[in-house]
Structure formats: structure tokens, C-alpha cells
Short mmCIF file of C-alpha atoms and ligand atoms in Angstrom, two decimals:
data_model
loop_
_atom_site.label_atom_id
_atom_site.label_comp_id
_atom_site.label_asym_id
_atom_site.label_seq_id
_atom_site.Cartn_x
_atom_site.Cartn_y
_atom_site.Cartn_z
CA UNK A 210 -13.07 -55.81 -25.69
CA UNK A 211 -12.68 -55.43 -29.94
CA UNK A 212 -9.22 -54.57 -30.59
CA UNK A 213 -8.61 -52.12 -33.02
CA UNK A 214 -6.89 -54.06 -36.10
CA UNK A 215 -4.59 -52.06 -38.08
CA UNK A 216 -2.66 -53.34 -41.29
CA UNK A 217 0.47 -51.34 -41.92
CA UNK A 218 0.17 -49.74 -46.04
CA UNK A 219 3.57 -48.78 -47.45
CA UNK A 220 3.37 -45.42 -48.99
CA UNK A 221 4.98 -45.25 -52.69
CA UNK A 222 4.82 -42.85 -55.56
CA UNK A 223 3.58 -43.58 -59.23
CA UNK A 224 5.43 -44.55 -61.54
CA UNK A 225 4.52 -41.10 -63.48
CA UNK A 226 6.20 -39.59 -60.69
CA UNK A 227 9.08 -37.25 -61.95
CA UNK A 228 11.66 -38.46 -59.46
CA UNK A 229 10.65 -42.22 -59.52
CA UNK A 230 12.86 -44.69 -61.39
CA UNK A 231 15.85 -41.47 -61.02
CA UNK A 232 18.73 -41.49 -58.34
CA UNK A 233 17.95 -38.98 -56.14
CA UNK A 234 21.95 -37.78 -54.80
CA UNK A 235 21.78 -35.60 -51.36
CA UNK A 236 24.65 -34.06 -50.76
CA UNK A 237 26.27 -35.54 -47.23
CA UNK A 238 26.04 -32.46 -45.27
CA UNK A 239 25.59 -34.27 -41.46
CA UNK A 240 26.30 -37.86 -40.92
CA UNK A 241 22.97 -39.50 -39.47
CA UNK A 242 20.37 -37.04 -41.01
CA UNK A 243 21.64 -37.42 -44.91
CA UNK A 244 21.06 -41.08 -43.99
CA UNK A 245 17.67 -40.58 -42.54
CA UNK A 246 16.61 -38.17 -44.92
CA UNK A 247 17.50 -40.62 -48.27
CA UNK A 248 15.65 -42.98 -45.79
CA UNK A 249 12.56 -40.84 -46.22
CA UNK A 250 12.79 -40.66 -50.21
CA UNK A 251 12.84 -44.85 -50.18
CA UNK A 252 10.19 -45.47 -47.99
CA UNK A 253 8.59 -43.20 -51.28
CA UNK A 254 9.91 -45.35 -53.22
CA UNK A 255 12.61 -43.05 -54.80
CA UNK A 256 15.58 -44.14 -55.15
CA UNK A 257 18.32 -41.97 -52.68
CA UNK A 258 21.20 -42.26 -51.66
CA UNK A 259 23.99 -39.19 -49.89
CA UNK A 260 26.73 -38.45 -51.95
CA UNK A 261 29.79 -40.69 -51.11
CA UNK A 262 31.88 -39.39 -48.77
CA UNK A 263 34.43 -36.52 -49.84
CA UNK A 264 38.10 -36.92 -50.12
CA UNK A 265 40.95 -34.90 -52.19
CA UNK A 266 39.34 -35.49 -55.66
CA UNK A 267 36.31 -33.46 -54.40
CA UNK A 268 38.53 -30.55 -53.45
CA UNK A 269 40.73 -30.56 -57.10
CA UNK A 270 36.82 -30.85 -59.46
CA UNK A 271 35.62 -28.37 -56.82
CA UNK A 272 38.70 -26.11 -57.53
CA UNK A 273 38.66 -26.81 -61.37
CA UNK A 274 34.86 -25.47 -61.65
CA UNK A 275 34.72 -22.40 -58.64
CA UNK A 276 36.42 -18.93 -59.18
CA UNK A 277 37.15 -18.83 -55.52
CA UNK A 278 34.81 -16.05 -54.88
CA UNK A 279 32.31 -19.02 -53.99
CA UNK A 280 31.39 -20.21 -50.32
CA UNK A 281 33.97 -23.34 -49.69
CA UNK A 282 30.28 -25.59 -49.10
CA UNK A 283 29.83 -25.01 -53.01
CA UNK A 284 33.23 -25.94 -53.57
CA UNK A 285 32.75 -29.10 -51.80
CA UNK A 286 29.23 -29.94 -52.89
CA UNK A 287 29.89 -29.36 -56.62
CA UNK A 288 33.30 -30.96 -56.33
CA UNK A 289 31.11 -33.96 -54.44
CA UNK A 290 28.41 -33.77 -57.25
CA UNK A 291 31.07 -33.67 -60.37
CA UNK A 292 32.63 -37.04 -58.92
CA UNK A 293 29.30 -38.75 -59.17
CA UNK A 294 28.80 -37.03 -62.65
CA UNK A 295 32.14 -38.35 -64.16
CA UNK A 296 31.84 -42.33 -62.89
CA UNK A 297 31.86 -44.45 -65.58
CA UNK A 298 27.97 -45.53 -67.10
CA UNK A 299 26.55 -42.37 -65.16
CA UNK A 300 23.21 -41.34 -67.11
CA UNK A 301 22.24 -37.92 -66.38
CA UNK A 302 18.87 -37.67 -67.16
CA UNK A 303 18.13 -40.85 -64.81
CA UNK A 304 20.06 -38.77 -61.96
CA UNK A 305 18.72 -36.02 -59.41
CA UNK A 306 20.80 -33.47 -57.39
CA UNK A 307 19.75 -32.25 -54.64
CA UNK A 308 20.48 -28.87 -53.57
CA UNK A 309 18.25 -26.81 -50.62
CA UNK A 310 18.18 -22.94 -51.51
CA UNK A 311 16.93 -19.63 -50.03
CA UNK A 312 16.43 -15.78 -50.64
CA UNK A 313 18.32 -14.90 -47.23
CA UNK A 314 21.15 -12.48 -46.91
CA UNK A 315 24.18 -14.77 -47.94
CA UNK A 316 25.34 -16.77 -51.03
CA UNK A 317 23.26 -20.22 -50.26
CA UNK A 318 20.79 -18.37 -53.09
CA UNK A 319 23.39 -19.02 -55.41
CA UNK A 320 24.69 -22.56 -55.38
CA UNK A 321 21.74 -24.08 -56.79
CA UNK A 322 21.82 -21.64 -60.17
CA UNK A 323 25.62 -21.95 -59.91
CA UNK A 324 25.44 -25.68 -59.45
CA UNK A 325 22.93 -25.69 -62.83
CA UNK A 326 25.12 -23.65 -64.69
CA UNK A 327 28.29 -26.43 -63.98
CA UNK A 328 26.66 -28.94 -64.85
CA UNK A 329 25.12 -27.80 -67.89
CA UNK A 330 28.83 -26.24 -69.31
CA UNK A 331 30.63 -29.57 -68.71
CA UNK A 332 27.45 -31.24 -70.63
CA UNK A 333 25.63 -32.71 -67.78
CA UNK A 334 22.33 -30.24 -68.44
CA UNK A 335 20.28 -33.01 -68.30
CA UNK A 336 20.63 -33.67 -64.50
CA UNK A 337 17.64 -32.41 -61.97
CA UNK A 338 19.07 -30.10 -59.85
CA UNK A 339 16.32 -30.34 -56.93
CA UNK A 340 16.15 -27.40 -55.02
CA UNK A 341 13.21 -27.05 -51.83
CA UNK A 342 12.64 -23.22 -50.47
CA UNK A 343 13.79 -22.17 -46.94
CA UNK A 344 11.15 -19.29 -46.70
CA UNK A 345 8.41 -22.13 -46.77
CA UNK A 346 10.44 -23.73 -43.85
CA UNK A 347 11.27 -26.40 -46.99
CA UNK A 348 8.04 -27.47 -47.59
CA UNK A 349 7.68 -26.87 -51.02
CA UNK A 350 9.79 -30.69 -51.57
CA UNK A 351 8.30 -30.71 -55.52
CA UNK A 352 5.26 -31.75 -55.34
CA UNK A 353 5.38 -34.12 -52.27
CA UNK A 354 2.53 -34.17 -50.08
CA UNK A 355 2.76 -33.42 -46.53
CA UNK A 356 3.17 -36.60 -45.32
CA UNK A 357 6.45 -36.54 -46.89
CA UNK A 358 7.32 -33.47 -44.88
CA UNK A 359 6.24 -34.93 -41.81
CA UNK A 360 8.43 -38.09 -42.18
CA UNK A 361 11.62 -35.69 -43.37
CA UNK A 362 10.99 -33.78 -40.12
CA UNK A 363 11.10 -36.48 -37.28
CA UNK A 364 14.24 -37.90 -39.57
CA UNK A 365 15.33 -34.50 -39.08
CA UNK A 366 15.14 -34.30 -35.57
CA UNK A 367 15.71 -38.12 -35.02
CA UNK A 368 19.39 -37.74 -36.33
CA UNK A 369 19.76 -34.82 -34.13
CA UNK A 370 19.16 -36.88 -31.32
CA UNK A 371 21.23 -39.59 -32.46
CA UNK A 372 24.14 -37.13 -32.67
CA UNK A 373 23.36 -35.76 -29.40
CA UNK A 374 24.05 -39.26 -27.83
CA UNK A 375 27.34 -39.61 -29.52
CA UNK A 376 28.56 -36.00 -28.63
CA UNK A 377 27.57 -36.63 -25.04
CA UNK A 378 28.63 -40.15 -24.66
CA UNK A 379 32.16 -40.74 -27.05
CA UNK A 380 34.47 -38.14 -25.04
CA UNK A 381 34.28 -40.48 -22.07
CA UNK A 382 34.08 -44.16 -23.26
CA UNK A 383 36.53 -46.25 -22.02
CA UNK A 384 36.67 -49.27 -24.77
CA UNK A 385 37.31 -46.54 -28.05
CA UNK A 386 35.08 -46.93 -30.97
CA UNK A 387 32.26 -48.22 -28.36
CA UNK A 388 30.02 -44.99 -29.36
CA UNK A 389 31.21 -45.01 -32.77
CA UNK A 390 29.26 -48.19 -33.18
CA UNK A 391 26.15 -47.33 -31.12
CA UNK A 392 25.55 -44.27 -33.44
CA UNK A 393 26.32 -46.25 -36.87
CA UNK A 394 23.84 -49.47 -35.73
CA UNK A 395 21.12 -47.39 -34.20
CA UNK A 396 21.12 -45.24 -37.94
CA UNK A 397 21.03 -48.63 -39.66
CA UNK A 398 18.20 -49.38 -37.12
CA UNK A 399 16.29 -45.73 -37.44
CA UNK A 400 16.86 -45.81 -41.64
CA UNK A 401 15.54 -49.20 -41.93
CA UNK A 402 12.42 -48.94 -39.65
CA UNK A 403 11.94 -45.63 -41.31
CA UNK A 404 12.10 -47.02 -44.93
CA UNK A 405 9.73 -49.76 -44.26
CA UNK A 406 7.44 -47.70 -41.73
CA UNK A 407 3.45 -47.39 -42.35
CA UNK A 408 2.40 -44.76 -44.36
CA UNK A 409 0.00 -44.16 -41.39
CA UNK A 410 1.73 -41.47 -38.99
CA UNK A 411 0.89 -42.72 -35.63
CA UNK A 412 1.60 -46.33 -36.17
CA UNK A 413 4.88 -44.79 -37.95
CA UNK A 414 5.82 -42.96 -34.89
CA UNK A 415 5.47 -46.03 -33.21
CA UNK A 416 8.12 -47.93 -34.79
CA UNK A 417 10.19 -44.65 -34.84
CA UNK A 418 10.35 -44.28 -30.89
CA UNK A 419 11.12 -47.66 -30.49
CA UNK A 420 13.69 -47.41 -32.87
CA UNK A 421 14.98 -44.76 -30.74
CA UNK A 422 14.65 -46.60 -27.57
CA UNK A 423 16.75 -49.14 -28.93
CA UNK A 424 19.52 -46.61 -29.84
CA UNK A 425 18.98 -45.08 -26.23
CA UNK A 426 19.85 -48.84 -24.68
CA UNK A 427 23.17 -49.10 -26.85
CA UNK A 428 23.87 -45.60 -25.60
CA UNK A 429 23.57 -46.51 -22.23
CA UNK A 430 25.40 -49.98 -22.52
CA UNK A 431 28.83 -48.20 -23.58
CA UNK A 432 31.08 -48.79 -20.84
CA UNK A 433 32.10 -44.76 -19.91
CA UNK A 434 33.16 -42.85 -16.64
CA UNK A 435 32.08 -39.59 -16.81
CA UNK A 436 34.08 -36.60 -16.01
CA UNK A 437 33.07 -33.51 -14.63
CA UNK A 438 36.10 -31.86 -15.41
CA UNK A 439 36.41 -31.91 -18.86
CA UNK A 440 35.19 -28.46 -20.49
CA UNK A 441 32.26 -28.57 -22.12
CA UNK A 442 32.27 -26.52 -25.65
CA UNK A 443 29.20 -25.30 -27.76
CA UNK A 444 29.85 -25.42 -31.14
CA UNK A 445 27.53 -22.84 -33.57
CA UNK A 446 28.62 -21.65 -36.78
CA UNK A 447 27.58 -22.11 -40.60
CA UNK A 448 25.50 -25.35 -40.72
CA UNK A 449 27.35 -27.05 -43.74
CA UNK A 450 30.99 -26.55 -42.17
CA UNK A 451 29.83 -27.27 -38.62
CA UNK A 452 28.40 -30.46 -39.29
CA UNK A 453 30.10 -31.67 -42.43
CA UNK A 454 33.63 -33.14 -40.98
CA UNK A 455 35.56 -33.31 -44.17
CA UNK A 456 34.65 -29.58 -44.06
CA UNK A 457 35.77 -28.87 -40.80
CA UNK A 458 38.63 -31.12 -40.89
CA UNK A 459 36.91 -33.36 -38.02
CA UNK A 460 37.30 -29.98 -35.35
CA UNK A 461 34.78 -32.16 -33.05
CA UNK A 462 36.95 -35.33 -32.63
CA UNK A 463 39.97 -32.96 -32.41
CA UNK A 464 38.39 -30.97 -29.66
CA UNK A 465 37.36 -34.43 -27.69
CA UNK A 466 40.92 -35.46 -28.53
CA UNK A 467 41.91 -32.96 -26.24
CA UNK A 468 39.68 -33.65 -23.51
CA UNK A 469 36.97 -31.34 -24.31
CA UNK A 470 33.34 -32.51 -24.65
CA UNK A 471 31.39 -30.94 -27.28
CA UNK A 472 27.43 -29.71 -27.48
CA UNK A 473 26.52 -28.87 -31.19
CA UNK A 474 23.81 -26.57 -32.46
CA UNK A 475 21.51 -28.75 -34.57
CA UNK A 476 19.65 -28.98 -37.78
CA UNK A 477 16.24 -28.54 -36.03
CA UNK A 478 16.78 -25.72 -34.60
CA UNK A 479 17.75 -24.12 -38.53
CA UNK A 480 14.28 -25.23 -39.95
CA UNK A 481 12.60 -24.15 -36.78
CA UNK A 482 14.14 -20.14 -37.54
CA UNK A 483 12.79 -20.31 -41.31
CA UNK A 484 9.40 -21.10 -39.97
CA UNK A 485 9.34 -18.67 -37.58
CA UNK A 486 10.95 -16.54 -40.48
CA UNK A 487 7.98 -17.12 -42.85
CA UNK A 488 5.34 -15.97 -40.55
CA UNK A 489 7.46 -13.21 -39.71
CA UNK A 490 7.59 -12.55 -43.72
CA UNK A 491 3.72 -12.99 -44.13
CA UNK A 492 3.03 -10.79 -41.46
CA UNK A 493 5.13 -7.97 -42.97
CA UNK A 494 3.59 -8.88 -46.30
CA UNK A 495 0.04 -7.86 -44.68
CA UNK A 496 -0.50 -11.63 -44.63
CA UNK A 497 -1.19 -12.19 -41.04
CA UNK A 498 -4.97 -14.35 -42.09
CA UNK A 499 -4.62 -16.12 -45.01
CA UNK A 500 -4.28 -19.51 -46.22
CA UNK A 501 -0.23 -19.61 -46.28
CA UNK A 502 -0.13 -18.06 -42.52
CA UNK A 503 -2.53 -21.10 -41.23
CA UNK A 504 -0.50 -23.81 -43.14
CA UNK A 505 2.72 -22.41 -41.98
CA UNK A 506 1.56 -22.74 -38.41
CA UNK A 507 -0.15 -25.58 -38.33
CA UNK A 508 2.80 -27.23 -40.07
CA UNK A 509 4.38 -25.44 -37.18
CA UNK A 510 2.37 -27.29 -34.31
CA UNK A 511 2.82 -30.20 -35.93
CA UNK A 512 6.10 -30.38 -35.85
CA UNK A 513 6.57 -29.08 -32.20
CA UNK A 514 4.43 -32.22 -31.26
CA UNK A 515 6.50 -34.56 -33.13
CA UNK A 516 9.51 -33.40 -31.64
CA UNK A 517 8.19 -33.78 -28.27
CA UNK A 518 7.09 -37.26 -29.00
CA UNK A 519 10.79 -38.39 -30.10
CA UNK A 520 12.85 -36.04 -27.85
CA UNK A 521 10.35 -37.00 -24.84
CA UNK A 522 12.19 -40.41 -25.14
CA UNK A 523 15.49 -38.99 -23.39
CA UNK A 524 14.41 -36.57 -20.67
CA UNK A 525 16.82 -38.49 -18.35
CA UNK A 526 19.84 -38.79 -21.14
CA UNK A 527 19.93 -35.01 -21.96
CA UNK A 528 19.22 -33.74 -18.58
CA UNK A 529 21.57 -30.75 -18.33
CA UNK A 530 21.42 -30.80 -22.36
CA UNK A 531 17.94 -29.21 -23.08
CA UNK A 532 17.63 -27.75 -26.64
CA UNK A 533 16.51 -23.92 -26.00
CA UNK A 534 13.40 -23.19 -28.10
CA UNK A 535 13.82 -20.86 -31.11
CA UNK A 536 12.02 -17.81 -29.68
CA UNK A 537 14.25 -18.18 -26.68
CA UNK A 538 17.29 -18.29 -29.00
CA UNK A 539 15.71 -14.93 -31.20
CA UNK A 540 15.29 -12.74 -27.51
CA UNK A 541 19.08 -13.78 -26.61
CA UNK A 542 20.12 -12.26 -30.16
CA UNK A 543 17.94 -9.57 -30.34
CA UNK A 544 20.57 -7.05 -28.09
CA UNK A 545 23.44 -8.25 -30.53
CA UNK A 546 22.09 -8.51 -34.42
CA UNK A 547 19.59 -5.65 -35.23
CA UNK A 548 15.67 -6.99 -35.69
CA UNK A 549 14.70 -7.38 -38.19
CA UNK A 550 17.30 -6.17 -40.23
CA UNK A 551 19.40 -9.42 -39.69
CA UNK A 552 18.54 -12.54 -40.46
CA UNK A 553 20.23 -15.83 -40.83
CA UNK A 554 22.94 -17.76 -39.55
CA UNK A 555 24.27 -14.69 -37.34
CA UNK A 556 20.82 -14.77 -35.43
CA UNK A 557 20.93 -18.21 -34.66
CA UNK A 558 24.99 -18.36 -33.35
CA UNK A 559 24.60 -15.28 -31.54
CA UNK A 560 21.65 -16.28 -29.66
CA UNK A 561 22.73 -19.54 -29.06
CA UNK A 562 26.21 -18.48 -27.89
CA UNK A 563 24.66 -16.24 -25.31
CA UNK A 564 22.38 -19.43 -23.97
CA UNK A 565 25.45 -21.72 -23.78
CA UNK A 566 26.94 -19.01 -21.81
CA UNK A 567 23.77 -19.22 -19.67
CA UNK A 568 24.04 -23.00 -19.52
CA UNK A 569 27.26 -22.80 -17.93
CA UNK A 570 29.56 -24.19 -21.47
CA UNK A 571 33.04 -23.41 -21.07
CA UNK A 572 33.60 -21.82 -24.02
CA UNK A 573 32.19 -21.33 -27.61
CA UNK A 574 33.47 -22.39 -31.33
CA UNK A 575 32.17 -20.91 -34.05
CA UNK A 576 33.05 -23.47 -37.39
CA UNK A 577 32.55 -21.41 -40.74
CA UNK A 578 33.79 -21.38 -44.24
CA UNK A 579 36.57 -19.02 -45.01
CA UNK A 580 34.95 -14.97 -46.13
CA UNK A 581 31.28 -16.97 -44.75
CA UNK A 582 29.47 -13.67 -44.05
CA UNK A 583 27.47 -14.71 -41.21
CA UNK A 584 30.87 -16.04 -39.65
CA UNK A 585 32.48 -12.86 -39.91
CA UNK A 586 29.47 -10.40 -38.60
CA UNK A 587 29.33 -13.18 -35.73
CA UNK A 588 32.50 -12.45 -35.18
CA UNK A 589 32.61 -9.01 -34.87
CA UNK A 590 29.70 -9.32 -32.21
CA UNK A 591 31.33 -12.03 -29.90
CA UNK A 592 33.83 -9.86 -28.13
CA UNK A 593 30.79 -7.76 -26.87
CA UNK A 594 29.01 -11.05 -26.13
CA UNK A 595 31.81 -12.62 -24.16
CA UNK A 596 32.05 -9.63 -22.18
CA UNK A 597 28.29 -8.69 -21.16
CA UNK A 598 28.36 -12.81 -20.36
CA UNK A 599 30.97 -13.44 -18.09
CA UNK A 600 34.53 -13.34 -20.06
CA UNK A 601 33.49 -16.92 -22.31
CA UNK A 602 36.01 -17.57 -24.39
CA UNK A 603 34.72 -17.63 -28.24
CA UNK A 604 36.87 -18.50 -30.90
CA UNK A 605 36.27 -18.50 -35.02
CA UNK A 606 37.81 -21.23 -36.81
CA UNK A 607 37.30 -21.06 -40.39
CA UNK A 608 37.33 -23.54 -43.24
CA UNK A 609 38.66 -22.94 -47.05
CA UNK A 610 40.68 -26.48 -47.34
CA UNK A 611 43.73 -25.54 -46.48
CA UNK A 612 45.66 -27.38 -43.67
CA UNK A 613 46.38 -25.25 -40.70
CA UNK A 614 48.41 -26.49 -37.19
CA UNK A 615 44.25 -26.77 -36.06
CA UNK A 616 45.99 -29.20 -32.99
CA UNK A 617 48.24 -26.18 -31.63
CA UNK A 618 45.25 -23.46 -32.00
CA UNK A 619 42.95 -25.81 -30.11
CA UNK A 620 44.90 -26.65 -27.54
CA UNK A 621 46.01 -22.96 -26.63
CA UNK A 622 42.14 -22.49 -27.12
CA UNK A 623 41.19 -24.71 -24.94
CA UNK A 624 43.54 -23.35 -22.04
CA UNK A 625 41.54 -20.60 -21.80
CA UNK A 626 38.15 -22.27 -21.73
CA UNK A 627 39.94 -24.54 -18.88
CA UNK A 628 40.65 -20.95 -17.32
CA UNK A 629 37.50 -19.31 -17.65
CA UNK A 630 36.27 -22.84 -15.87
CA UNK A 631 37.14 -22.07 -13.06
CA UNK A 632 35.89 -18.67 -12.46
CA UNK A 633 32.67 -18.43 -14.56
CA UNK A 634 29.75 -17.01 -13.30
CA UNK A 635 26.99 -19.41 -15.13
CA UNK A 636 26.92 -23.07 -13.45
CA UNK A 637 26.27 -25.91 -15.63
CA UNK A 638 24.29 -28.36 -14.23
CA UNK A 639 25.16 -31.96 -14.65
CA UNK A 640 23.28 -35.25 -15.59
CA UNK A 641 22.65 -37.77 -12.92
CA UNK A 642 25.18 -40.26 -15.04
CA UNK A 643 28.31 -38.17 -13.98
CA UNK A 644 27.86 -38.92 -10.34
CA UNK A 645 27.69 -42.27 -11.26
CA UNK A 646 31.00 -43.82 -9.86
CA UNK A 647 31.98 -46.17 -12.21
CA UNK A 648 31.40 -47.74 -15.57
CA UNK A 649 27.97 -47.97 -16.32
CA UNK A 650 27.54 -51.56 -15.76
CA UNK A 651 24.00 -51.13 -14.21
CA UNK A 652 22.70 -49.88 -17.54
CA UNK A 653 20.06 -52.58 -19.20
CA UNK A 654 21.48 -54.42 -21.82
CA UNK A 655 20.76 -53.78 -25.45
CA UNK A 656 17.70 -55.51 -26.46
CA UNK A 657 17.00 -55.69 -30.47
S1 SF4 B 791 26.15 -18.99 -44.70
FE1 SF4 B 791 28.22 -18.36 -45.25
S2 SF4 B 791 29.09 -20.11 -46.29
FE2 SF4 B 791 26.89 -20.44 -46.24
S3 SF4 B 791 26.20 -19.56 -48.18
FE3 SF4 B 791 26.04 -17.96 -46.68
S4 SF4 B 791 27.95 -16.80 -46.83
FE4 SF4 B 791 28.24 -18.78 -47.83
#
């Protein structure tokens, strides 16, 4: 038999490229898929990195350059941004930021303009401000090919799985940091074999999903005893607060702190809503055959294959944790947020609020910015929610950087969750691992 001899090629842009020999700066919105995603740029060639992580300073240059009528994610990001602006040898015409942007109903329009206009008055102008289109499903990265958007997409979803683990796994380790660890080596592990991967897509979803098996040992070799008992919370809510934990003031590690397990809403699920979104928006446009409805759904099927291929990897691990599908998400909503009048962030939290419900979660959190409008029109729909599903406790918490007793409101939240536990009508249904009956010593070991 001829085997079929393949020689990996490293994909990089020219040198004429306008982002190569720059420093591309994306802001660190999730920990894992910033990582990934910067991962993506160097395996281009381009030189990324997240911004460092925020601390007080961001909040005061934030402050200094925002009226307050802006959402507290621009606050953070410009505040973030400034800090890399004013270090010391810091050439701004050899430095990108990177800042997503859309037409939807809210204020994310804004921060890129906003974020231009900053930088220009405190004599920055020369910076990129980088800034991809949600109604193409953010496609439209400059003028990267789609290759590029097929690598940013399985880093996309890659982190979320990554995430996933750690969610599921840290609230009952018994050695502390254990998951910690396996989440920060196995997105050392994804990043690298990402960076260096073959420009060819198969043989680099080879080396992704064994990446990914590797993180799925170290998973399953941290010693845990897993506890039925302990309420299990969906978390929805503005994207940037709800996964950024400077933002949120680490909610998810306070909530575990408390005994509660938490199940996030991830980033896949955003970019799989513009999608649907743009062929929703080309079909009202009269659009329904043309050239940008067949790349929008082929990009589409492509992606829905790729996710399979990486998320196939842990049928067993998220048993009882299955990600709806978006059109699943859309029906759920539809009752709640009028269609197609609403659109955005208020879709996606109601819909998925009503499906943890159906899960059997044991309560919901909603993480958004202080005056965030799709917080507060999600909150004026979840007492109507909780009732037409069974009492689930939903709670707001919002965000504007001011220190609240966040430990008190928890914990009296999560008394009622505990109390709706035991009389809710929606039963979750468990992995195999919590029947397991003690640490998971039977696991294989970790093999690099
Ligand atoms: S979703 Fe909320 S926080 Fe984000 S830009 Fe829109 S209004 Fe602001």
C-alpha cells in the first residue's frame, strides 16, 4: 500500500502585509480564547499578544477618558488600551488595537469610533484601531482569507471547551489549584500546537484534537469527588462582563466558593446568533440567492462541522452539559423578546435561561455592566420567565467597578436556588463521573 506523504507548510503573511511587523493588542475579554485567538494571528505570522491583565490603573485611565454615559466594557478596554499606550518606548504606528464592532441595538457600535477618537485626542492617532463586523458573523478580519477564519473559529470554540472542563471540574477538586493548572497547561498546549499547526486544515485539525485529548486526560487526572448536591447555576448575561473576571469581580469563583457549580453561556454560541442574524438580514434585504447568502452559509456548515469534530472529543465529559443549538435557543426566546424586533444579547439570555430551566439548573445569573441595555430588558422579562418555568430563581448582578458586599448577595441568592432544588419541576440529569464513588483514581494518566 503507497502511503499518502504529507509535509506540514506553515502559513505566513507578506511582509507587505499591513499588520505584519505591528503588535497586534486584543483586548483580554475571556481567559483561554484571547490566548487562542493571538495564537491564530502568530501562526500568521503577526505579532499578538491580549492586553495584560487589568488592575486599578485600568479603572482610573478608563475613568480619566469616559463621561460615564459609556458601557463599563469601554471603560475597561480603553482604560486597558491607554496603559499599553503610555509604557515607556511604545511606538504607535508599529501598534494595532483590536476592537470587534456591530450595527445591533446597543452601544458596542460605539466603542470602536469612541476608542479612535481617545486615542487620537491624547496623540496616539497613529494606532490601528482594528475593528471586524458582527453582521458578517466577523468575517470581514481585514483582508484575511478564510483560512484565517477557520483557524479563529475552532480557537473559538476550542477555548470554550477548555473552559467548560474547568467550570465542570474546579468546584469539586480535592487538592485546590489542581484544575487551575489543567486549564493553564492544556492552553499552553492548544496555543502552541495551534501557532505551529499546518496551514493545511485537516492535518491542522489533527494536531488540534489531540491537543484537546491531551487537555481531556489532565481533566480527568484531577483528583475530585463529585457532588450531586451542590446547585448547579447558568450564568448568561453581557459577553464582556460575564466572561471578563476583573469585570465581574471573579462572580464565578465566588459562586463555587459557596458551593455552587457554575455552567456559562459561551462565545460560540454569540458568533453562531450573528450568522444566523446575517441570513436573517439578507433575507429581509430580498437577498435570499446571492453570492453573500451562499458564503454566509457555507461558512455556516463549515463551522458546524468543525465544532462537531472538536466537541465530538468529550461526548462522555459533558454528558448532562450539551450546548443547545442556536435555533433551539431563538424558539425558547421567541414567547419572551418580540421577533424580529429584538435582537442581541436579550435573545440569547432569554432563550438560554429558559433551556437551563429545561436542563434542570438551579437557578440563573445574569452578569452585566451597570445601565447595559440588554441586561435591563432581560431583566424585566425574567420574572415572567421564572414563573411560566417552574419558580427558577434569576438574579441580575451588575458591574460598574464599584465594590458591593457581592459575598452576602450571593449567598442569600444562593439559598433560594438551594430552595427551589428541592422542589423543581425540570430534572437535571447527571454525568456518569458523579456516581463515581471516590476520587477519580481510575482515570488514565496524563500522557504528553
Ligand atoms: S451589550 Fe450592554 S454593555 Fe455591551 S455595548 Fe451593549 S449596552 Fe453596552
Amino acid at each position: 500500500m503507497q502511503l499518502h506523504k504529507h509535509r506540514c507548510v506553515t502559513r505566513k503573511v507578506g511582509a507587505n502585509h499591513p499588520l505584519a511587523g505591528k503588535a497586534v493588542y486584543i483586548p483580554a475579554m475571556a481567559e483561554g480564547s484571547v490566548e487562542a485567538l493571538c495564537a491564530v494571528l502568530r501562526w500568521l505570522g503577526i505579532d499578538a499578544r491580549p492586553t495584560p491583565p487589568s488592575n486599578a490603573r485600568t479603572v482610573e485611565l478608563g475613568g480619566n477618558y469616559t463621561s460615564g454615559d459609556e458601557c463599563f466594557p469601554a471603560k475597561i478596554t480603553t482604560g486597558d488600551f491607554l496603559q499599553i499606550a503610555q509604557q515607556p518606548g511604545f511606538d504607535a504606528r508599529r501598534t494595532v488595537f483590536f476592537m470587534g464592532t456591530t450595527d445591533g441595538p446597543c452601544r458596542f457600535g460605539q466603542y470602536a469610533p469612541f476608542l479612535r477618537k481617545v486615542l487620537r485626542e491624547q496623540g496616539y492617532g497613529d494606532v490601528v484601531v482594528l475593528s471586524p463586523h458582527g453582521e458578517h458573523g466577523y468575517s470581514d478580519f481585514q483582508d484575511f482569507d478564510t483560512a484565517f477564519v477557520r483557524a479563529a473559529w475552532r480557537a473559538v470554540v476550542a477555548a470554550d471547551i477548555l473552559r467548560k472542563l474547568l467550570l465542570q471540574t474546579r468546584p469539586y477538586e480535592t487538592l485546590l489549584g489542581t484544575a487551575d493548572r489543567a486549564f493553564s497547561e492544556s492552553l499552553k498546549d492548544f496555543c502552541q500546537t495551534l501557532e505551529y499547526s499546518c496551514s493545511d486544515s485537516t492535518c491542522q485539525m489533527r494536531s488540534l484534537t489531540a491537543s484537546l485529548s491531551r487537555a481531556r486526560a489532565r481533566f480527568r487526572a484531577v483528583p475530585a469527588c463529585f457532588d450531586p448536591k451542590r446547585p448547579l447555576i447558568g450564568i448568561v448575561g453581557e459577553i464582556f462582563c460575564r466572561l471578563n473576571n476583573f469585570s465581574n469581580q471573579d462572580l464565578v469563583r465566588r459562586l463555587e466558593g459557596q458551593n455552587a457549580e457554575c455552567w456559562m453561556a459561551d462565545i460560540a454560541e454569540w458568533i453562531a446568533y450573528t450568522n444566523t442574524e446575517e441570513v436573517r438580514n439578507l433575507r429581509l434585504a430580498g437577498r435570499t440567492y446571492s453570492w453573500p447568502m451562499i458564503k454566509s452559509k457555507l461558512r455556516s456548515r463549515i463551522q458546524h462541522a468543525d465544532e462537531h469534530a472538536l466537541r465530538s472529543l468529550f461526548v462522555e465529559d459533558f454528558e448532562g452539559y450539551e450546548e443547545p443549538g442556536i435555533d433551539e435557543v431563538l424558539k425558547l426566546a421567541r414567547p419572551y423578546v418580540p421577533f424580529p424586533g429584538a435582537e442581541g444579547e436579550m435573545v440569547t439570555n432569554v432563550g438560554r435561561s429558559a433551556w437551563l430551566a429545561l436542563r434542570g439548573a438551579d437557578g440563573i445569573v445574569d452578569i452585566s455592566p451597570f445601565t447595559c441595555m440588554n441586561g435591563v430588558v432581560s431583566e424585566a422579562i425574567y420574572p415572567k420567565l421564572s414563573r411560566d418555568y417552574g419558580g427558577i430563581p434569576i438574579r441580575n448582578f451588575y458591574f460598574d467597578g464599584q465594590q458591593s458586599d457581592l459575598d452576602r448577595d450571593i449567598g442569600i441568592y444562593l439559598e433560594l436556588a438551594r430552595s427551589y432544588r428541592g422542589k423543581k419541576p425540570y430534572m437535571r440529569s447527571y454525568a456518569r463521573r458523579f456516581s463515581w464513588p471516590e476520587h477519580r483514581a481510575d482515570m488514565p494518566e496524563v500522557v504528553h
